[in-house]
PDB file of C-alpha atoms in Angstrom:
ATOM      1  CA  TRP D   1      58.834  23.203  87.629  1.00 92.00           C
ATOM      2  CA  VAL D   2      60.970  24.697  90.374  1.00 93.00           C
ATOM      3  CA  PHE D   3      60.021  28.054  91.856  1.00 90.00           C
ATOM      4  CA  SER D   4      62.638  29.840  93.924  1.00 85.00           C
ATOM      5  CA  ALA D   5      62.548  33.086  95.880  1.00 85.00           C
ATOM      6  CA  VAL D   6      64.633  34.777  93.188  1.00 89.00           C
ATOM      7  CA  GLY D   7      64.820  34.195  89.473  1.00 90.00           C
ATOM      8  CA  ALA D   8      62.416  32.737  86.995  1.00 94.00           C
ATOM      9  CA  PRO D   9      60.786  29.317  87.382  1.00 95.00           C
ATOM     10  CA  ARG D  10      62.746  26.543  85.706  1.00 94.00           C
ATOM     11  CA  ALA D  11      61.953  23.031  84.560  1.00 96.00           C
ATOM     12  CA  VAL D  12      63.688  20.060  86.172  1.00 96.00           C
ATOM     13  CA  ALA D  13      63.357  16.711  84.438  1.00 96.00           C
ATOM     14  CA  VAL D  14      62.641  13.841  86.821  1.00 96.00           C
ATOM     15  CA  GLY D  15      65.268  11.813  84.980  1.00 96.00           C
ATOM     16  CA  ASP D  16      67.943  14.369  85.915  1.00 97.00           C
ATOM     17  CA  ILE D  17      67.625  13.518  89.621  1.00 98.00           C
ATOM     18  CA  THR D  18      70.319  11.070  90.692  1.00 97.00           C
ATOM     19  CA  ALA D  19      69.916  11.228  94.483  1.00 97.00           C
ATOM     20  CA  LEU D  20      67.623  12.507  97.223  1.00 97.00           C
ATOM     21  CA  LYS D  21      69.282  13.775 100.391  1.00 96.00           C
ATOM     22  CA  PRO D  22      67.737  15.024 103.652  1.00 96.00           C
ATOM     23  CA  LEU D  23      67.317  18.782 103.984  1.00 94.00           C
ATOM     24  CA  ALA D  24      69.415  19.385 107.082  1.00 89.00           C
ATOM     25  CA  SER D  25      69.426  23.191 106.883  1.00 85.00           C
ATOM     26  CA  ASN D  26      65.729  23.418 107.816  1.00 85.00           C
ATOM     27  CA  ASN D  27      64.226  22.833 111.275  1.00 88.00           C
ATOM     28  CA  TYR D  28      61.303  20.931 109.729  1.00 91.00           C
ATOM     29  CA  GLY D  29      63.367  18.719 107.452  1.00 92.00           C
ATOM     30  CA  GLY D  30      62.680  17.985 103.841  1.00 94.00           C
ATOM     31  CA  VAL D  31      64.407  16.727 100.742  1.00 96.00           C
ATOM     32  CA  VAL D  32      67.199  17.903  98.450  1.00 96.00           C
ATOM     33  CA  ALA D  33      67.166  16.626  94.872  1.00 97.00           C
ATOM     34  CA  ARG D  34      70.632  16.358  93.344  1.00 97.00           C
ATOM     35  CA  SER D  35      71.988  15.595  89.916  1.00 97.00           C
ATOM     36  CA  ALA D  36      75.442  14.125  89.418  1.00 94.00           C
ATOM     37  CA  THR D  37      77.009  17.592  89.655  1.00 95.00           C
ATOM     38  CA  LYS D  38      74.672  20.008  91.480  1.00 96.00           C
ATOM     39  CA  ARG D  39      71.623  20.617  93.652  1.00 95.00           C
ATOM     40  CA  LEU D  40      68.504  20.808  91.503  1.00 96.00           C
ATOM     41  CA  PHE D  41      66.001  21.897  94.160  1.00 95.00           C
ATOM     42  CA  HIS D  42      65.019  21.481  97.787  1.00 94.00           C
ATOM     43  CA  ALA D  43      61.639  21.326  99.504  1.00 94.00           C
ATOM     44  CA  SER D  44      60.697  21.645 103.163  1.00 94.00           C
ATOM     45  CA  ARG D  45      58.254  19.190 104.754  1.00 94.00           C
ATOM     46  CA  ILE D  46      55.911  22.047 105.748  1.00 93.00           C
ATOM     47  CA  LEU D  47      55.370  23.258 102.180  1.00 92.00           C
ATOM     48  CA  LEU D  48      51.942  22.887 100.647  1.00 93.00           C
ATOM     49  CA  GLY D  49      52.084  19.961  98.234  1.00 94.00           C
ATOM     50  CA  TYR D  50      55.103  18.292  99.844  1.00 95.00           C
ATOM     51  CA  PRO D  51      53.307  14.950 100.365  1.00 96.00           C
ATOM     52  CA  GLN D  52      52.316  14.991  96.692  1.00 96.00           C
ATOM     53  CA  LEU D  53      55.917  15.707  95.676  1.00 96.00           C
ATOM     54  CA  ILE D  54      57.186  12.697  97.621  1.00 96.00           C
ATOM     55  CA  GLU D  55      54.443  10.482  96.183  1.00 96.00           C
ATOM     56  CA  PHE D  56      55.268  11.741  92.678  1.00 96.00           C
ATOM     57  CA  LEU D  57      58.950  10.900  93.179  1.00 96.00           C
ATOM     58  CA  ARG D  58      58.091   7.455  94.599  1.00 95.00           C
ATOM     59  CA  THR D  59      55.847   6.722  91.615  1.00 96.00           C
ATOM     60  CA  ARG D  60      58.028   8.115  88.824  1.00 96.00           C
ATOM     61  CA  ARG D  61      61.442   7.206  90.284  1.00 96.00           C
ATOM     62  CA  PRO D  62      61.102   4.113  92.494  1.00 96.00           C
ATOM     63  CA  ASP D  63      64.887   3.626  92.175  1.00 97.00           C
ATOM     64  CA  LEU D  64      65.505   6.740  94.317  1.00 96.00           C
ATOM     65  CA  GLN D  65      65.539   6.170  98.068  1.00 95.00           C
ATOM     66  CA  ILE D  66      63.548   8.697 100.098  1.00 94.00           C
ATOM     67  CA  PRO D  67      65.652   9.604 103.182  1.00 94.00           C
ATOM     68  CA  ASP D  68      64.000   8.649 106.488  1.00 89.00           C
ATOM     69  CA  ALA D  69      63.987  12.262 107.719  1.00 85.00           C
ATOM     70  CA  SER D  70      62.259  13.403 104.522  1.00 91.00           C
ATOM     71  CA  TRP D  71      58.913  11.605 104.745  1.00 90.00           C
ATOM     72  CA  PRO D  72      55.903  13.949 105.002  1.00 90.00           C
ATOM     73  CA  LEU D  73      54.761  15.038 108.452  1.00 81.00           C
TER      74      LEU D  73
END
C-alpha cells in the first residue's frame, strides 16, 4: 500500500516495479519505484519503516538493483 499526502491509499503490486532509482529531490535520499511508464511511489531514508521496505524489496525482488544512495541510514 502507498500512502500519499493527498488522495486515498492505493495498492502497488511488487511485480509492477521495473526499476528503483535514487530519490534525488530529498536531502536525505531515498528510493523511487518506477514501472515501465510512470513513478509508482517514493520513500525517503528517514521514514519510519524504510529499512524494512528495502529489505522487503531485496527479498521479494532480488532482480532489482538498490541504488547506492538509497541504502538505509
